[in-house]
Each structure stands twice: as structure tokens, then as C-alpha cells.
PDB file of C-alpha atoms in Angstrom:
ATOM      1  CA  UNK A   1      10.436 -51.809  10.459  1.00  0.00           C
ATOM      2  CA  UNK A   2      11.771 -48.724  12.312  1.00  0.00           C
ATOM      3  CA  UNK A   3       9.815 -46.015   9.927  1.00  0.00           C
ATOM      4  CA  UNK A   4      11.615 -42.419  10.479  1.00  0.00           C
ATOM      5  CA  UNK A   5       8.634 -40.053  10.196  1.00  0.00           C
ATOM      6  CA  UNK A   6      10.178 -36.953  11.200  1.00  0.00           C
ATOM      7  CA  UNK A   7       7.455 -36.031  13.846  1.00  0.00           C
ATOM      8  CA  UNK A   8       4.796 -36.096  11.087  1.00  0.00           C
ATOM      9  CA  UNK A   9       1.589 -37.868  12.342  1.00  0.00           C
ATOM     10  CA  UNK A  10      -0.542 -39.180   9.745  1.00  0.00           C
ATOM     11  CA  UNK A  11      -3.872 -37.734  11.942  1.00  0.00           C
ATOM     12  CA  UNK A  12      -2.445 -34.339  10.773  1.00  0.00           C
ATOM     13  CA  UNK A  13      -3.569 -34.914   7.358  1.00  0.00           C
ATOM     14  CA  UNK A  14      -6.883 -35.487   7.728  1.00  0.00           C
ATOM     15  CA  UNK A  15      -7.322 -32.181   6.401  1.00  0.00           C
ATOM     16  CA  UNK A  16      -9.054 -31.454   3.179  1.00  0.00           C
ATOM     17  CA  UNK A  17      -9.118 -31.672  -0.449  1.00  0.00           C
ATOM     18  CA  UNK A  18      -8.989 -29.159  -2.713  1.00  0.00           C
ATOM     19  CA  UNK A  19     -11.811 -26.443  -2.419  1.00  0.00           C
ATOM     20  CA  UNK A  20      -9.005 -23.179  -2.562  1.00  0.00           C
ATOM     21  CA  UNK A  21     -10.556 -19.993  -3.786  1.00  0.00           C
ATOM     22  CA  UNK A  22      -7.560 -17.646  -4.658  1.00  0.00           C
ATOM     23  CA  UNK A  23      -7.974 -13.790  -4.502  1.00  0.00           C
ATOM     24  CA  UNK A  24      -6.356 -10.978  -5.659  1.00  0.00           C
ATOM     25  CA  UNK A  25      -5.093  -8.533  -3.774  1.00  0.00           C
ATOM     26  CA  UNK A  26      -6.011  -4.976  -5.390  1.00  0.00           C
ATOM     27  CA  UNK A  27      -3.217  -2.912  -3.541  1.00  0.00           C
ATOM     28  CA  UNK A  28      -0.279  -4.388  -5.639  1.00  0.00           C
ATOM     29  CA  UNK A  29      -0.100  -4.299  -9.617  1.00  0.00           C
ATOM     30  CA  UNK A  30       2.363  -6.905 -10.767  1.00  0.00           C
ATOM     31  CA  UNK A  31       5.160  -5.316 -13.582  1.00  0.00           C
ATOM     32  CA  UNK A  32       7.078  -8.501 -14.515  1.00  0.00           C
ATOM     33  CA  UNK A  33       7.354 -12.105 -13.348  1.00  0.00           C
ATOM     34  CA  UNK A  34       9.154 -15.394 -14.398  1.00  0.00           C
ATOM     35  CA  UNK A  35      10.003 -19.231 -13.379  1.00  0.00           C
ATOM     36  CA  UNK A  36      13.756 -20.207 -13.331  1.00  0.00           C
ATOM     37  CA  UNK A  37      13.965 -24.257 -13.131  1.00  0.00           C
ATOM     38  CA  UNK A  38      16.876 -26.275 -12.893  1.00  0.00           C
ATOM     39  CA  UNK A  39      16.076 -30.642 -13.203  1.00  0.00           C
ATOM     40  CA  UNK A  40      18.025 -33.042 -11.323  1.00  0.00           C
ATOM     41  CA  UNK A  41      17.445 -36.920 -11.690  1.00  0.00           C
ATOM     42  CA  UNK A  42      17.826 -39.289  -8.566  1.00  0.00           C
ATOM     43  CA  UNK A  43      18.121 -42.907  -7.850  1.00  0.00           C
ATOM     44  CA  UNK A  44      16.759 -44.375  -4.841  1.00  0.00           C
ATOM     45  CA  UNK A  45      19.184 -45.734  -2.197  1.00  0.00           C
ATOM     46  CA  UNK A  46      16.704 -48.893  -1.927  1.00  0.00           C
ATOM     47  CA  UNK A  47      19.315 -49.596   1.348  1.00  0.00           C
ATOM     48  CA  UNK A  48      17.964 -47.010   3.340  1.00  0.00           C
ATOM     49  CA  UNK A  49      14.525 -46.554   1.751  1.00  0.00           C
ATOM     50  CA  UNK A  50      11.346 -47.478   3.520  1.00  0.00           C
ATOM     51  CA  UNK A  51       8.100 -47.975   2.534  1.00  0.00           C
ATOM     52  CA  UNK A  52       5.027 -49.427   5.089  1.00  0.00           C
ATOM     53  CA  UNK A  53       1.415 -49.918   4.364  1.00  0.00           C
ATOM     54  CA  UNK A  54      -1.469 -50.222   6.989  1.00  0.00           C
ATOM     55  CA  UNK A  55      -5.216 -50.569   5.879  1.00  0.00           C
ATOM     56  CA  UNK A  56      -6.269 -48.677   8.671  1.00  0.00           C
ATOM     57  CA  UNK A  57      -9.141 -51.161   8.686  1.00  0.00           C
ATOM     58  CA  UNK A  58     -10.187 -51.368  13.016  1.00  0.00           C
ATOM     59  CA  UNK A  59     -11.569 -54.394  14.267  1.00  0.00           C
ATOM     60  CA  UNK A  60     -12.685 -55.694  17.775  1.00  0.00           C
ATOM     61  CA  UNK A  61     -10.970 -59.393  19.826  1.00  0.00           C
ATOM     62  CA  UNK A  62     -12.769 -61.883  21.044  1.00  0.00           C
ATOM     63  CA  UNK A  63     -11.739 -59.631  24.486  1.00  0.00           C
ATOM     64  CA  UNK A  64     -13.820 -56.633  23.368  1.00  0.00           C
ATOM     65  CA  UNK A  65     -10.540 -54.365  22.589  1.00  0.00           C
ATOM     66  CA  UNK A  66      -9.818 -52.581  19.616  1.00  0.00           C
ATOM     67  CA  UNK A  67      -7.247 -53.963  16.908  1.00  0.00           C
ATOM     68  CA  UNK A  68      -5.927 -52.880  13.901  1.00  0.00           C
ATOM     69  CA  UNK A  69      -4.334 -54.828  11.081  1.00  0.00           C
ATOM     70  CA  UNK A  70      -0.657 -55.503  11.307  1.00  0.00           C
ATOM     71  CA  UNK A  71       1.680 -52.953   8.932  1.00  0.00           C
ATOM     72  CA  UNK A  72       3.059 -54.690   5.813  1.00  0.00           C
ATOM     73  CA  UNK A  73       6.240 -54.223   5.021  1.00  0.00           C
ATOM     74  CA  UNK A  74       7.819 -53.757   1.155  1.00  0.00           C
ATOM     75  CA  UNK A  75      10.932 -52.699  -0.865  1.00  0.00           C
ATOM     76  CA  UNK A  76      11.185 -49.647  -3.047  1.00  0.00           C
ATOM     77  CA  UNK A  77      13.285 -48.617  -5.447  1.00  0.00           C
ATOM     78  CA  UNK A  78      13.837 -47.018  -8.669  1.00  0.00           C
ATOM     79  CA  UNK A  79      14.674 -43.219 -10.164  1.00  0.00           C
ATOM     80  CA  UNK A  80      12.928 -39.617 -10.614  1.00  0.00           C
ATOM     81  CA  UNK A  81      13.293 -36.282 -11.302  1.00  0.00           C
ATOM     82  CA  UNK A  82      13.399 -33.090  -9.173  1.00  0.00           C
ATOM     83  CA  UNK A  83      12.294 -29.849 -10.598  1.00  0.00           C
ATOM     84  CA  UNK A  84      13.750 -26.900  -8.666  1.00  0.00           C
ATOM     85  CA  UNK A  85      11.381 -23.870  -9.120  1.00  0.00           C
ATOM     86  CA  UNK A  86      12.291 -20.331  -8.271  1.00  0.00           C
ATOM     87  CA  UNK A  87       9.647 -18.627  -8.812  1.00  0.00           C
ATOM     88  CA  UNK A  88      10.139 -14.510  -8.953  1.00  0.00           C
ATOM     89  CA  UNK A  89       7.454 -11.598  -9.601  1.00  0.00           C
ATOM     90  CA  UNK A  90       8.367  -7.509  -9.364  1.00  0.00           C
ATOM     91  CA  UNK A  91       5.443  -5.231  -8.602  1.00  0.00           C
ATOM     92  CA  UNK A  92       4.364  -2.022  -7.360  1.00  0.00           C
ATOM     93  CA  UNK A  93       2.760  -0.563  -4.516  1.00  0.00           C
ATOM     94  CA  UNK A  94      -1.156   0.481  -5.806  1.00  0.00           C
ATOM     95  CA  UNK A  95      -1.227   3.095  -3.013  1.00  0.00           C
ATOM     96  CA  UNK A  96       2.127   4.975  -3.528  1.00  0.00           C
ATOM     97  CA  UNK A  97       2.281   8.244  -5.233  1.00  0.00           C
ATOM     98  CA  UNK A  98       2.140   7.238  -9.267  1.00  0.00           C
ATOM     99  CA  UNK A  99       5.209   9.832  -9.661  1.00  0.00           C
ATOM    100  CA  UNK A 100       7.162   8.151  -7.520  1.00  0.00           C
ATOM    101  CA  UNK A 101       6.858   3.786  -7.492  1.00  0.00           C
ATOM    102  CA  UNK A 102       9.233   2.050  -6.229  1.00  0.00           C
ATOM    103  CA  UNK A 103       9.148  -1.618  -7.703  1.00  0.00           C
ATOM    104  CA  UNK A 104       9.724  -4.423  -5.420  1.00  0.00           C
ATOM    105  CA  UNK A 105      11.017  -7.992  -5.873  1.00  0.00           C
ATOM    106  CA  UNK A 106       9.264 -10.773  -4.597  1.00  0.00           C
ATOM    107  CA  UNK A 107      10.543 -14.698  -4.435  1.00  0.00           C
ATOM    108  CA  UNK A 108       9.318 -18.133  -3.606  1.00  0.00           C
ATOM    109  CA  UNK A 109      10.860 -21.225  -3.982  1.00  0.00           C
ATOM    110  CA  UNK A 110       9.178 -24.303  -4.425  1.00  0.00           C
ATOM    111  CA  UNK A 111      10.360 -28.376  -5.658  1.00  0.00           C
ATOM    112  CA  UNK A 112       8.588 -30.930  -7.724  1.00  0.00           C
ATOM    113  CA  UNK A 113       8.535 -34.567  -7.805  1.00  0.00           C
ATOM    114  CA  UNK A 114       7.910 -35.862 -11.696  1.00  0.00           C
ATOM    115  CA  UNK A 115       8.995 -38.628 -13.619  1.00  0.00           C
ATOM    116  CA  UNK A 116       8.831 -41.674 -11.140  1.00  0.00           C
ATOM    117  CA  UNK A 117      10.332 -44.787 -12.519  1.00  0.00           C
ATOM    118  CA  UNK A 118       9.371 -46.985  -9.551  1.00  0.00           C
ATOM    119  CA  UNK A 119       9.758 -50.960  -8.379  1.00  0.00           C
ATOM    120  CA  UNK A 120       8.409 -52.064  -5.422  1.00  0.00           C
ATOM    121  CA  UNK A 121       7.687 -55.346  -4.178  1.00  0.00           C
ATOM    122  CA  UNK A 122       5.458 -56.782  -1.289  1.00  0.00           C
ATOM    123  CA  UNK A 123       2.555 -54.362  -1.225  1.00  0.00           C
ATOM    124  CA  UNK A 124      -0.482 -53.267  -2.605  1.00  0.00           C
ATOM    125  CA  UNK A 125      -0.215 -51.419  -6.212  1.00  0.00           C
ATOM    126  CA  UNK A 126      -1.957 -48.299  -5.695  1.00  0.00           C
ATOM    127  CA  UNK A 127       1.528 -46.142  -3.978  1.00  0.00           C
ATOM    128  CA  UNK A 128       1.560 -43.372  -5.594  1.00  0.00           C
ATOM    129  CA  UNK A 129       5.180 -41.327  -6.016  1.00  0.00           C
ATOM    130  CA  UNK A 130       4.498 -37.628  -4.459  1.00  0.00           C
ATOM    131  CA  UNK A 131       3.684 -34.775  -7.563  1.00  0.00           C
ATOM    132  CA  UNK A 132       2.182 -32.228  -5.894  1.00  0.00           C
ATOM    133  CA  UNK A 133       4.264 -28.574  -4.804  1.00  0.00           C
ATOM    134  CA  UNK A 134       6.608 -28.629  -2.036  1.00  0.00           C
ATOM    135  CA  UNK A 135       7.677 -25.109  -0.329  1.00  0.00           C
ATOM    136  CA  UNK A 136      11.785 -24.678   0.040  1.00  0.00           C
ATOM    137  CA  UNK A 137      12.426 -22.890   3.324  1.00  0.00           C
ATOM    138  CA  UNK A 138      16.382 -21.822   4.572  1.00  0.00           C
ATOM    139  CA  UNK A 139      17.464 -23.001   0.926  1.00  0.00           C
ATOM    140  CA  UNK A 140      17.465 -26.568   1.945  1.00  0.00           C
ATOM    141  CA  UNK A 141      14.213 -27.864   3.874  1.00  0.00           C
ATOM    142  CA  UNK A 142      10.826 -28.667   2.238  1.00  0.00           C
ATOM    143  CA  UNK A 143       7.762 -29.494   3.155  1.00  0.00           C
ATOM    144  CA  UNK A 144       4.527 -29.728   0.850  1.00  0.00           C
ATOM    145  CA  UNK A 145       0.860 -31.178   0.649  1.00  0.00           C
ATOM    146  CA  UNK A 146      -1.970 -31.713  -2.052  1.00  0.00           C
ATOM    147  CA  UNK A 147      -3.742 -29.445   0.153  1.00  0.00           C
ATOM    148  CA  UNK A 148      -5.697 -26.728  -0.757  1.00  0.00           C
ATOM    149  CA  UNK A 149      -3.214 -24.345  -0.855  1.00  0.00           C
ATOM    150  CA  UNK A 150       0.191 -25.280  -1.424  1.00  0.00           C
ATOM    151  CA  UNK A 151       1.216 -23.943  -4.279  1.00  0.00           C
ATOM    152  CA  UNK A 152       3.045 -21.018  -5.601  1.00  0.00           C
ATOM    153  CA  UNK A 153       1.151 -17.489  -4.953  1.00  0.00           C
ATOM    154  CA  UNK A 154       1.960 -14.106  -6.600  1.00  0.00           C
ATOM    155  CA  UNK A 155       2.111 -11.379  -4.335  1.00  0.00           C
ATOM    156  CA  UNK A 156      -1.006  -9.974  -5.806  1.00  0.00           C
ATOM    157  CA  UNK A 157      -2.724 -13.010  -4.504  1.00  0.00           C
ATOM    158  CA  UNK A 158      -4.217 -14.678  -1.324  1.00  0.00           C
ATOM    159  CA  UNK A 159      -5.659 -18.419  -1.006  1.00  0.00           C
ATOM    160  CA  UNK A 160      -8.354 -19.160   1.876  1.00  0.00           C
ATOM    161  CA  UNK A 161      -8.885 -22.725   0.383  1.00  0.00           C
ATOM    162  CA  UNK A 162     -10.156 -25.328   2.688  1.00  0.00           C
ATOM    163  CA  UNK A 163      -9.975 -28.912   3.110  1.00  0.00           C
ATOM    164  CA  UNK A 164     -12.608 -31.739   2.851  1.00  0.00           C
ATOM    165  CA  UNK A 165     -10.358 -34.932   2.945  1.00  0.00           C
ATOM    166  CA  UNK A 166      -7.893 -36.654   4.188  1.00  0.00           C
ATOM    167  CA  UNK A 167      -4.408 -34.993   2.824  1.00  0.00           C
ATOM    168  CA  UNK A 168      -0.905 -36.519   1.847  1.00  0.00           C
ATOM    169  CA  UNK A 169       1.801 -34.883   2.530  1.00  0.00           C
ATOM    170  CA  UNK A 170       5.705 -34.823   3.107  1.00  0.00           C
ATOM    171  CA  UNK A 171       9.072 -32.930   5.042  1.00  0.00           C
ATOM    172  CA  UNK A 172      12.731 -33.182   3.924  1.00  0.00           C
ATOM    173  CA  UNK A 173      15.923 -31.828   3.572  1.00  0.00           C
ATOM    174  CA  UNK A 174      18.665 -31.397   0.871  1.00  0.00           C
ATOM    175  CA  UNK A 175      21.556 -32.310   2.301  1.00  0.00           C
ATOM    176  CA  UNK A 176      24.624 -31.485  -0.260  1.00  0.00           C
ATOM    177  CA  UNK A 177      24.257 -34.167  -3.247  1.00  0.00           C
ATOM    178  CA  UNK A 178      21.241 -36.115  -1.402  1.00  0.00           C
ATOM    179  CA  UNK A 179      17.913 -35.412  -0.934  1.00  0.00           C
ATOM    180  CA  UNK A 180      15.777 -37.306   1.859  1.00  0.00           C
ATOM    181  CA  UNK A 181      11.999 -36.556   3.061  1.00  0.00           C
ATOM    182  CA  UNK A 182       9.647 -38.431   4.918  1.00  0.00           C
ATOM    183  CA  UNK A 183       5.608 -38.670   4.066  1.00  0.00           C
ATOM    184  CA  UNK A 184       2.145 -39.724   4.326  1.00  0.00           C
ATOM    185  CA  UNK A 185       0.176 -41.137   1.252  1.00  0.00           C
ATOM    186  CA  UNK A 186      -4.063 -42.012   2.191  1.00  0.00           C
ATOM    187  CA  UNK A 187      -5.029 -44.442   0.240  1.00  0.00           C
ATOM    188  CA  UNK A 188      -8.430 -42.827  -0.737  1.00  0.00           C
ATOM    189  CA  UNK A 189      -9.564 -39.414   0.196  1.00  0.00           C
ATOM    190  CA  UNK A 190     -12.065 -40.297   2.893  1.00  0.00           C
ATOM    191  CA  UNK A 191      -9.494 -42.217   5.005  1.00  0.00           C
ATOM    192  CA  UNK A 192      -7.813 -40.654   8.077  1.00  0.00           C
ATOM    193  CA  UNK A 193      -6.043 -43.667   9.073  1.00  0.00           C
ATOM    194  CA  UNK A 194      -3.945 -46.288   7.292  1.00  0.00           C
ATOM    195  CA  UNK A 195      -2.194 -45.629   4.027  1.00  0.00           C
ATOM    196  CA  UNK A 196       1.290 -45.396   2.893  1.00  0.00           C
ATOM    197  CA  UNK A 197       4.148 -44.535   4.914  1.00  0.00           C
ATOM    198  CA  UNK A 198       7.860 -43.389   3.515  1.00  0.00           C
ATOM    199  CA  UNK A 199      10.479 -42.686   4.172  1.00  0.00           C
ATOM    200  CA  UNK A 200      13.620 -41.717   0.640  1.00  0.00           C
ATOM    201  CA  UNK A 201      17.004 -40.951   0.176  1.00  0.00           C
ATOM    202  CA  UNK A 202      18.311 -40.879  -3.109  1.00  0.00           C
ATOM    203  CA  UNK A 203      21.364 -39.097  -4.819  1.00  0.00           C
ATOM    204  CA  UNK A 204      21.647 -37.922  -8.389  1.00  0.00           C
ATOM    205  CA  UNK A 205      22.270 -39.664 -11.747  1.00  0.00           C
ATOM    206  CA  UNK A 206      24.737 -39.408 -12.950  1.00  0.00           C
ATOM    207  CA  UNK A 207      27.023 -37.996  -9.956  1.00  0.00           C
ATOM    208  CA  UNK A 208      28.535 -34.176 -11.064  1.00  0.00           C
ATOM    209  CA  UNK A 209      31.942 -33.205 -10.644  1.00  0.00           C
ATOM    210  CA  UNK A 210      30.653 -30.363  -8.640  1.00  0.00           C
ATOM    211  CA  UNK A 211      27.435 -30.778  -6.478  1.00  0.00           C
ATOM    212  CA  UNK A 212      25.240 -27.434  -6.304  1.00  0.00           C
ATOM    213  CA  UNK A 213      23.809 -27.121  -3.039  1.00  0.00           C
ATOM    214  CA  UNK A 214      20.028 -25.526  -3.149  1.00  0.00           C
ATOM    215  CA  UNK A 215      21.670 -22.393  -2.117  1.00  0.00           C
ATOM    216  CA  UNK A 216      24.083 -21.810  -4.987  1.00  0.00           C
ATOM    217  CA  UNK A 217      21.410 -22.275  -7.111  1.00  0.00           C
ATOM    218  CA  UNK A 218      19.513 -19.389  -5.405  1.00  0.00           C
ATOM    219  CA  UNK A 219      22.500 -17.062  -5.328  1.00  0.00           C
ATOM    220  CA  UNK A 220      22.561 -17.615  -9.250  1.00  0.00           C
ATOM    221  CA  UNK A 221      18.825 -17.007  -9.808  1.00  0.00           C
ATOM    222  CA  UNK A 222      19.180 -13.739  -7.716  1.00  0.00           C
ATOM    223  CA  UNK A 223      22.518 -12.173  -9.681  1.00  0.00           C
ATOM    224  CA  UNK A 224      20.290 -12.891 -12.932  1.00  0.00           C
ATOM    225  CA  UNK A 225      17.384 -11.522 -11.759  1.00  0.00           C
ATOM    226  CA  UNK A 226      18.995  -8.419 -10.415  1.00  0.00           C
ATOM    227  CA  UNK A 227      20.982  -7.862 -13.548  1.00  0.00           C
ATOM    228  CA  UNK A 228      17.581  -8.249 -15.439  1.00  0.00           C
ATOM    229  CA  UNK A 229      16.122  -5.392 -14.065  1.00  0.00           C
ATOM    230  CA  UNK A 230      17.617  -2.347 -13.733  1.00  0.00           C
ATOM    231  CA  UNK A 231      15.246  -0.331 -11.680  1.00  0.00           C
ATOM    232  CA  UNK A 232      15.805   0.007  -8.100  1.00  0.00           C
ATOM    233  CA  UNK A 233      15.112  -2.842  -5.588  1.00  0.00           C
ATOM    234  CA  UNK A 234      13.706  -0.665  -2.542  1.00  0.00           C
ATOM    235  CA  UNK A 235      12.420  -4.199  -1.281  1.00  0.00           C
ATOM    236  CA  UNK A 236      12.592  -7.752  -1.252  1.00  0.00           C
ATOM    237  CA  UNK A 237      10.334  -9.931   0.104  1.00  0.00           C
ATOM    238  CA  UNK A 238      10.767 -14.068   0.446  1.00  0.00           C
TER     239      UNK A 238
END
């Protein structure tokens, strides 16, 4: 099997788990914030879906040199939901003159993976669909982790989590009605090589008359948020 992998190496994960202390920042006092989600459901094109596993168990020939175990090959296929998360907070400047605060808007943009209704066939049970936070970047790439700090972060707030184990993660792109990404699953936390690799496309259920790109849902959040408030924007950071 030809896995696409996107140039993600699974020896890049070998990261950390979770040990993510987040701070505040004192310098910025938050005036409003809010969550806008929009859920899409998918079905897995089990045609061009791939799914590999590798024990990453290493063993010596009768030669001396190192082997590994062959990859196994299986079938996937089945349906979940995306959530879309745009996540927006306005604050205010703790240094500026108290007379005279400007408020600022703030964004981040963020997908889920929930709701896996998954078949596959011709591995081990123990694949776990992706739930952790993925970051949206240019309205239509993603990448994410279940490392220690990928997750959505107010502005008033800073994470210098580390990581003690080895780390799935995933990349992808939206592109119009389809969404495709690529990942890395360990099997248990202490192993750095082996696991799960994948490799989804899948289109939603049922197909709409009129497919939203990523980006039309962001101009939409953005007119409602800026009819919402009716302070000036001086600033907007992403």
C-alpha cells in the first residue's frame, strides 16, 4: 500500500503527553467572548481511504541485521461528524490609559472530529478515530495533535506545556465539499515507532445544494460578530 503521509514522519511525534500549564497573561482584561459552531456529517470514500498498521516491534536475522515486522494492511470505512469552531474573544489593553480603551477582537479557528461510526476490517481493534483539536490556518488547512498544547487559547492566556510521550497527530485540507487529512495514531503512549497510519477523504451526508467552503463560513461569523459589537475595532488579531 502506497500510504500518502503528507511529509509527516511518525518520529515527529514522539513528543509528549499532556503536562500543559496555561498562564494568564495580566496585560489584557478580556470584555466578551463566544464559540460559533457549525456540524457537518461525512462518509468515508472507503475507495480512496487508507489505513496501515505496524507493531513497531524490532527484531534481529539469523544475519545479525535489524528487521521490523511487515505493515498490515486493512479497509476502513464508515461516517462522522465535523465540528467547525470559531472561536472569538474582545479585550482590552491593561496598560492603555483607562479613559481611553480601545477594545480589540481576537479569533481562532479550530475543527473537531466526534461521532465516529467506523468499520474496518483486517487489523487490530484498538484504531482509534482522531478527537482531539485541530488548528484551521488560510480558512482551509488543519493540522492538530493531543499534544500538550493544542487547543484553543484566549488572548489573556499562554501554554508552556510539555510532552512526555509519544503524540498522535494529523494535517489536511478542505477542499470545497471534501475534506482529506493524513495522520499518525501510537498505539500506546510509550511507543515511538509502529502504530496506525491514515490516510481519509470523505464528503458530506447528505450532499447540499450549495457547498460552504471554510471561508464563507468565516466571512459569516465575522459580519455577526462585528454587528454584535458596536464599539470600535482598532485591532484584529488571528
Amino acid at each position: 500500500m502506497n500510504m500518502r503521509f503528507n511529509g509527516l514522519k511518525p518520529a515527529l511525534y514522539a513528543l509528549a503527553m499532556i503536562l500543559a500549564p496555561v498562564a494568564k497573561v495580566q496585560a489584557i482584561v478580556i470584555v466578551d467572548s463566544g464559540i460559533d459552531t457549525v456540524t457537518r456529517h461525512y462518509a468515508i470514500d472507503s475507495n480512496t481511504s487508507e489505513l496501515s498498521y505496524s507493531s513497531g516491534v524490532l527484531n534481529f536475522d539469523e544475519n545479525g541485521n535489524l528487521t521490523s515486522q511487515p505493515t498490515q494492511a486493512g479497509s476502513l470505512a464508515g461516517t462522522f461528524d465535523v465540528e467547525f469552531l470559531h472561536y472569538w474573544w474582545t479585550y482590552q489593553q491593561g496598560g492603555e490609559d483607562p479613559g481611553n480603551q480601545d477594545i480589540y477582537l481576537y479569533t481562532s479557528d479550530w475543527l473537531r472530529f466526534v461521532n465516529p461510526q467506523l468499520t474496518t476490517s483486517g487489523l487490530p481493534n484498538d484504531f482509534q478515530f482522531p478527537g482531539f483539536y485541530s488548528s484551521v490556518f488560510g480558512f482551509s488547512a488543519f493540522f492538530g495533535s493531543n499534544g500538550a498544547c493544542s487547543q484553543p487559547l484566549s488572548p489573556d492566556s499562554s501554554c508552556s506545556g510539555t510532552n512526555t510521550g509519544a503524540v498522535s497527530a494529523l494535517n489536511g485540507q478542505l477542499l470545497g465539499d471534501k475534506i482529506v487529512f493524513d495522520g499518525h495514531q501510537p498505539t500506546t503512549p510509550t511507543q515511538f515507532t509502529g502504530g496506525y497510519l491514515y490516510h481519509i477523504e470523505a464528503s458530506p451526508v447528505p450532499i447540499p445544494n450549495l457547498i460552504w467552503p471554510f471561508v464563507a463560513l468565516l466571512a459569516g461569523w465575522t459580519r455577526k460578530n462585528l454587528r454584535k459589537h458596536t464599539y470600535p475595532l482598532s485591532a484584529t488579531s488571528c
